mmCIF file of C-alpha atoms and ligand atoms in Angstrom:
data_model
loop_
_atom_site.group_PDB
_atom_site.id
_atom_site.type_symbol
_atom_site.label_atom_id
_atom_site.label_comp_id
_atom_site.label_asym_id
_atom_site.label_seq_id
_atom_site.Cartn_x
_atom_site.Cartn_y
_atom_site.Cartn_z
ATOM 1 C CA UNK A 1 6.921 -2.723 -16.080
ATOM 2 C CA UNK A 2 7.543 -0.648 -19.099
ATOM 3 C CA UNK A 3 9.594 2.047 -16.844
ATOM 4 C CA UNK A 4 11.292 -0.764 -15.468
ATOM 5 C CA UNK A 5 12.644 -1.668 -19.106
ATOM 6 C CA UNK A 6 12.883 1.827 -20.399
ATOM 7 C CA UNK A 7 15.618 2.690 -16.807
ATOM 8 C CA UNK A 8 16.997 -0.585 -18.053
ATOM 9 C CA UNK A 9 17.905 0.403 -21.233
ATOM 10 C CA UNK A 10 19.030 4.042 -20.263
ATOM 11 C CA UNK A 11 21.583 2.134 -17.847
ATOM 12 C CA UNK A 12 23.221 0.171 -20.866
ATOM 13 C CA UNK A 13 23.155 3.452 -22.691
ATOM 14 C CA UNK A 14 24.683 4.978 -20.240
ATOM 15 C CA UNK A 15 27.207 2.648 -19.414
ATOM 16 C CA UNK A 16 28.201 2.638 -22.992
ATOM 17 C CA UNK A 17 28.547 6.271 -22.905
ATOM 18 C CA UNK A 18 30.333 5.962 -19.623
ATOM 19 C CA UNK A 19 32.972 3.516 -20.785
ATOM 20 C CA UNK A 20 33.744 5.548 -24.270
ATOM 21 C CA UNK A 21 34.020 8.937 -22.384
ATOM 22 C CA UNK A 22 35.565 7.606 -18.883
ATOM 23 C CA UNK A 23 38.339 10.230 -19.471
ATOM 24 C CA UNK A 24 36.945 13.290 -19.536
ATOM 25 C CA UNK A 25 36.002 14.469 -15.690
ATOM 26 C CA UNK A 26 32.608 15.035 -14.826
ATOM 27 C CA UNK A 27 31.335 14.519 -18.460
ATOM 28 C CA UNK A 28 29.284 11.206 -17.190
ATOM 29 C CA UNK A 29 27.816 13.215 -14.237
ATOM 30 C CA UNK A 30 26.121 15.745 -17.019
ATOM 31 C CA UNK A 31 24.766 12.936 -19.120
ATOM 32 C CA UNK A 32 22.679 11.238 -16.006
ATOM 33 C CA UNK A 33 18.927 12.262 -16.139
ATOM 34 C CA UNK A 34 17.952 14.497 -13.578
ATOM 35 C CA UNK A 35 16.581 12.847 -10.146
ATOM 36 C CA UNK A 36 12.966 14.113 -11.610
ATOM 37 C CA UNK A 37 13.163 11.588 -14.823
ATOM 38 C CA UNK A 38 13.438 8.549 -12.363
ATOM 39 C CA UNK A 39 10.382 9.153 -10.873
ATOM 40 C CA UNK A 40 7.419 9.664 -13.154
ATOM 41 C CA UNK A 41 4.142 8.017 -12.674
ATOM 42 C CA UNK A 42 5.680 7.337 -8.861
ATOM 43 C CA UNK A 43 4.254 10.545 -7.485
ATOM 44 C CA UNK A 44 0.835 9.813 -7.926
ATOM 45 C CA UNK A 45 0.024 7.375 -5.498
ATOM 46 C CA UNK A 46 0.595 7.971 -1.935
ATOM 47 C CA UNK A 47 1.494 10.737 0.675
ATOM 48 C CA UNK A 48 1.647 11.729 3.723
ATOM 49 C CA UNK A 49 -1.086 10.781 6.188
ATOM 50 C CA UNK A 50 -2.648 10.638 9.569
ATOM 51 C CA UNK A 51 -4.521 7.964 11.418
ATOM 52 C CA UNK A 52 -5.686 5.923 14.208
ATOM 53 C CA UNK A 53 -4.106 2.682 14.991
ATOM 54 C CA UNK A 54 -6.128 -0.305 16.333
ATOM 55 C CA UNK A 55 -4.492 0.210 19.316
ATOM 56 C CA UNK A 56 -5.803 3.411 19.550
ATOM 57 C CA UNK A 57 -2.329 5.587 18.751
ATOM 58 C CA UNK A 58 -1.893 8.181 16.213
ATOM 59 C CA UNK A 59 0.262 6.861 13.337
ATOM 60 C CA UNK A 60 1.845 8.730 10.066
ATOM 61 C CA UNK A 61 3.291 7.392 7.574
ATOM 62 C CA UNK A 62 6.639 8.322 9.239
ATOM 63 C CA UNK A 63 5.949 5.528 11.755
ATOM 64 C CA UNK A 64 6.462 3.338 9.372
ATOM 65 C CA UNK A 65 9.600 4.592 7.779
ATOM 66 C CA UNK A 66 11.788 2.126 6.735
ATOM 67 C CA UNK A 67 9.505 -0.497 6.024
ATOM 68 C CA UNK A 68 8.247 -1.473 2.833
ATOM 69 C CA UNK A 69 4.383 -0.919 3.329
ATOM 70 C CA UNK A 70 1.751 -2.859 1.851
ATOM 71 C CA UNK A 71 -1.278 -0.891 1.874
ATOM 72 C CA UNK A 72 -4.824 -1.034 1.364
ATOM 73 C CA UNK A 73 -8.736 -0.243 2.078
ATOM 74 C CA UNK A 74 -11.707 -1.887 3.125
ATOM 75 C CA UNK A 75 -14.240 -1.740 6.009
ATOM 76 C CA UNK A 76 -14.287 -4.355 9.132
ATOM 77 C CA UNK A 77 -18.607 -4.929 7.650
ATOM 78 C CA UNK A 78 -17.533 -6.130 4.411
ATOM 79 C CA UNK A 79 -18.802 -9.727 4.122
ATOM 80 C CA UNK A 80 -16.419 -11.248 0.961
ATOM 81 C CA UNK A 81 -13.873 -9.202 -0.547
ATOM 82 C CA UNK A 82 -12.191 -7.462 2.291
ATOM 83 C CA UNK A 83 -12.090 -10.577 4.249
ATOM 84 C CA UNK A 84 -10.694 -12.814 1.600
ATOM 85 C CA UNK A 85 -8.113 -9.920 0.937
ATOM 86 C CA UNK A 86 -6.749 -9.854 3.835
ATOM 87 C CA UNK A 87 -6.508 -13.933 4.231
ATOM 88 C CA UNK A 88 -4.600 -13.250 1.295
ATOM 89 C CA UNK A 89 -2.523 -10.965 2.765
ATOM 90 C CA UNK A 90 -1.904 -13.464 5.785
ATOM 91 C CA UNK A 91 -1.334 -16.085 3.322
ATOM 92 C CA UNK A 92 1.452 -13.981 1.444
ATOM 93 C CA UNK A 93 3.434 -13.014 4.724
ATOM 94 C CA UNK A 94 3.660 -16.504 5.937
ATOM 95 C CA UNK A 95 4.873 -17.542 2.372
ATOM 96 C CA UNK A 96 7.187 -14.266 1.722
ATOM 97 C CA UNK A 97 9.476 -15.797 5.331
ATOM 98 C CA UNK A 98 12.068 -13.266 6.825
ATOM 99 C CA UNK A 99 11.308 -10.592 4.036
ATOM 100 C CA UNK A 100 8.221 -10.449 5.244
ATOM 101 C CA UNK A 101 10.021 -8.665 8.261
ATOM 102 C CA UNK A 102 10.379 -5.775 6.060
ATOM 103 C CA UNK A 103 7.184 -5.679 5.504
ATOM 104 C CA UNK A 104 4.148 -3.914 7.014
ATOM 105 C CA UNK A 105 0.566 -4.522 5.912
ATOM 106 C CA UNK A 106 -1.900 -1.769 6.388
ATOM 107 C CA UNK A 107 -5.059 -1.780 6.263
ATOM 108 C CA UNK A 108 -7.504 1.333 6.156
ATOM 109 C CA UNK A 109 -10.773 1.827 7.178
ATOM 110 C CA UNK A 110 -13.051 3.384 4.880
ATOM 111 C CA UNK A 111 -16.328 3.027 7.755
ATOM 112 C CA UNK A 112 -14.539 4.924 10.400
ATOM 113 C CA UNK A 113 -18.185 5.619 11.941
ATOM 114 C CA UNK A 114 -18.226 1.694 12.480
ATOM 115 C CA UNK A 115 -15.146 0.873 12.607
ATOM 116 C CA UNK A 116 -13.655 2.396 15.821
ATOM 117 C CA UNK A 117 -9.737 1.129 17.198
ATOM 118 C CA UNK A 118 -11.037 -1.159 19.279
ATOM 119 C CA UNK A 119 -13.621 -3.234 16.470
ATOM 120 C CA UNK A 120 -10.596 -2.851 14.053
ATOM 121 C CA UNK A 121 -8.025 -4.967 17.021
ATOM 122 C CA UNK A 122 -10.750 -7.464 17.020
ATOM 123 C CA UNK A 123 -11.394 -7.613 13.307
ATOM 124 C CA UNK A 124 -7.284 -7.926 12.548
ATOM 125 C CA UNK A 125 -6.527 -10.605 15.208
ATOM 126 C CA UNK A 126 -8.297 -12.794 12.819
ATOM 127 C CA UNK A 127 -5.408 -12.778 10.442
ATOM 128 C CA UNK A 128 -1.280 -11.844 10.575
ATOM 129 C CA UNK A 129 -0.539 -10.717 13.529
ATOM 130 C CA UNK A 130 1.871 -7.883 11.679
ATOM 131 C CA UNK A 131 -1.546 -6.529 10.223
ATOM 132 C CA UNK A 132 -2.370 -3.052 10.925
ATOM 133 C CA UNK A 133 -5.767 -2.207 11.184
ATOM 134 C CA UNK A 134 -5.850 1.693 10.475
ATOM 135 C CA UNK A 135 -8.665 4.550 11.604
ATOM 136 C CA UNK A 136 -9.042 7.911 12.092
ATOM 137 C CA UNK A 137 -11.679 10.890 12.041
ATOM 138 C CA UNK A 138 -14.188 11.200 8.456
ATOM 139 C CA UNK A 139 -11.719 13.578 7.506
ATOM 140 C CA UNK A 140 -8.473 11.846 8.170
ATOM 141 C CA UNK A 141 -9.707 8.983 6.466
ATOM 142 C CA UNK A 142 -11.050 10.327 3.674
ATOM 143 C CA UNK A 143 -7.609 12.156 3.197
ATOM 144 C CA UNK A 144 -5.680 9.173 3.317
ATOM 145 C CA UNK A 145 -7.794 7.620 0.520
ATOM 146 C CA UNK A 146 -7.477 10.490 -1.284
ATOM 147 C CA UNK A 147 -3.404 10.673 -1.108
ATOM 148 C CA UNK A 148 -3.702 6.826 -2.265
ATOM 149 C CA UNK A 149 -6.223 7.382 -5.088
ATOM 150 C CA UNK A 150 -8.980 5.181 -3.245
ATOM 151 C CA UNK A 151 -12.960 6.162 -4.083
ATOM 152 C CA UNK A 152 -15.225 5.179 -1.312
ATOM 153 C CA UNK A 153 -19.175 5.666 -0.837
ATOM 154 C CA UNK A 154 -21.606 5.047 1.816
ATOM 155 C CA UNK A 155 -24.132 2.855 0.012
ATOM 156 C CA UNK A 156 -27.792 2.809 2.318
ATOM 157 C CA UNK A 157 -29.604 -0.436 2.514
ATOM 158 C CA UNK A 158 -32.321 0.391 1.188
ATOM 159 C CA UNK A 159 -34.548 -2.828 2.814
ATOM 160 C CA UNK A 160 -32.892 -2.065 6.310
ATOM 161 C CA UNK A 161 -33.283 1.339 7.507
ATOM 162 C CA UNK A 162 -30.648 2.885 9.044
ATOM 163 C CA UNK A 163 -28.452 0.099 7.428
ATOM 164 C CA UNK A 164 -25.432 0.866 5.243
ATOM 165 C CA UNK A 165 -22.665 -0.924 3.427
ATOM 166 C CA UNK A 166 -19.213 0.612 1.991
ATOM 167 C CA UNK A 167 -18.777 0.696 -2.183
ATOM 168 C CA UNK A 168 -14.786 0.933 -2.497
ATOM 169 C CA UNK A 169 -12.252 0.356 -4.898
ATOM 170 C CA UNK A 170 -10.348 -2.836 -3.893
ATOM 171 C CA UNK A 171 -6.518 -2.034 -4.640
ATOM 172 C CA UNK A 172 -3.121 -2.928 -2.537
ATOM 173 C CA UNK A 173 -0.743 -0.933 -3.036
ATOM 174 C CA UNK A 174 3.326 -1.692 -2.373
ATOM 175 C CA UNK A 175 4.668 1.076 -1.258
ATOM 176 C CA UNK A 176 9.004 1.340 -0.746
ATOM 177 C CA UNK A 177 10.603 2.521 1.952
ATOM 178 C CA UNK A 178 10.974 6.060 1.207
ATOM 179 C CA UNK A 179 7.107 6.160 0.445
ATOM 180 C CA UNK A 180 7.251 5.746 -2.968
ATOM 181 C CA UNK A 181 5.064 3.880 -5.186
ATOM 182 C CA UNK A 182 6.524 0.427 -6.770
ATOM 183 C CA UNK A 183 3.239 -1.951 -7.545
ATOM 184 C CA UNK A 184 -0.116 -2.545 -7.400
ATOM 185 C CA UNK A 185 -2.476 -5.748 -6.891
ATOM 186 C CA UNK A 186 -6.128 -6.055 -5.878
ATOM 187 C CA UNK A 187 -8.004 -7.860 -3.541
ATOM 188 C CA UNK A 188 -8.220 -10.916 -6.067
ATOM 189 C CA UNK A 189 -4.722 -11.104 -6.909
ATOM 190 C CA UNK A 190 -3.678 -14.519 -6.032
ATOM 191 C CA UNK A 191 -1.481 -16.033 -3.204
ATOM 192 C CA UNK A 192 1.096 -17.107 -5.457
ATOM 193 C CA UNK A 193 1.147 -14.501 -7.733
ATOM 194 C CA UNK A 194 1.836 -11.351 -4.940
ATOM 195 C CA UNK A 195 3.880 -13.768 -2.697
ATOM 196 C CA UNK A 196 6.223 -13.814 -5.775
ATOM 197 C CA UNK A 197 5.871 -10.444 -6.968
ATOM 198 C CA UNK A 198 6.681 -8.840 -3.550
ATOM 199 C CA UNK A 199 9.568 -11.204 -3.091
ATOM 200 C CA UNK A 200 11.549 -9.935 -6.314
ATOM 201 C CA UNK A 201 10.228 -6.052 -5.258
ATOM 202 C CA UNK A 202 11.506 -6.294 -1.311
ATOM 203 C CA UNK A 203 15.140 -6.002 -1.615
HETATM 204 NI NI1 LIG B 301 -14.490 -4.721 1.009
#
């Protein structure tokens, strides 16, 4: 929010600058911040990646190019927070209408052992039918989490041997079209509340 303000305020600047030198030939195009100013704290989060779709395909994340990406990552076992997030998620596409078109929800495995293409089909049809459910090898996902600044961790049961559940962190991430960073929510963020933000971000 307070980049958003700050590239606000360097526009008027600039404008001002623009209008009071508008004479002098490529004078405004030396005053514009290099493309590298525009971008801090964008970098950070995200990257390129490689996974299994639910129906079995290998994706990147030039598969999805073009689309604004909604992205986050849970495991198909989880009994309340992944669930509810991605009833959320449902909820929001229904109430975003045609933007939602642009839109492509991912979501990411963190159990790959478990959670194999074809569990993953099962587990989305539960929800939007634009969901992705996303897999891959130990290593692929633990890449992709690692590009999107995700911790995971095998947690054992330890009444249940042989049991395990999946600690993660529980964050969605809006990714633009060229793959860059613009928000974040979490797995609690309310209906209303991302509905609205990802209306005024999806342009
Ligand atoms: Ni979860």
């Amino acid at each position: 929010m307070r980049l958003k303000v700050m590239a606000i305020s360097t526009i008027g600047l600039l404008a001002g600058l623009a209008a009071g030198i508008a004479l002098l030939p490529g004078a405004l195009e030396s005053l514009l911040p290099d493309k590298q100013s525009w971008t801090i704290g964008k970098a950070a989060i995200g990257g390129p990646f490689q996974l299994v779709d639910h129906n079995g395909r290998t994706v990147t994340e030039k598969t999805y190019n073009g689309q604004y990406l909604l992205v986050f990552f849970g495991f198909t076992y989880c009994p309340d927070v992944c669930p509810a997030a991605l009833q959320t998620v449902t909820a929001v596409m229904k109430k975003l209408g045609r933007k939602a078109d642009r839109l492509r929800p991912l979501f990411i495995s963190v159990d790959p052992e478990r959670d194999r293409p074809a569990v993953l089909k099962q587990y989305v049809s539960n929800f939007d039918s634009r969901i992705v459910g996303l897999t891959g090898s130990a290593e692929q996902v633990s890449a992709a989490a690692k590009a999107y600044r995700v911790y995971f961790r095998k947690v054992k049961d330890a009444g249940n041997a042989g049991s395990y559940t999946m600690d993660h962190s529980a964050f969605v991430y809006l990714m633009s079209p060229q793959g860059e960073f613009v928000t974040h929510f979490t797995h609690a963020t309310p209906v209303e509340k991302m509905a609205e933000r990802l209306s005024a971000a999806i342009r």
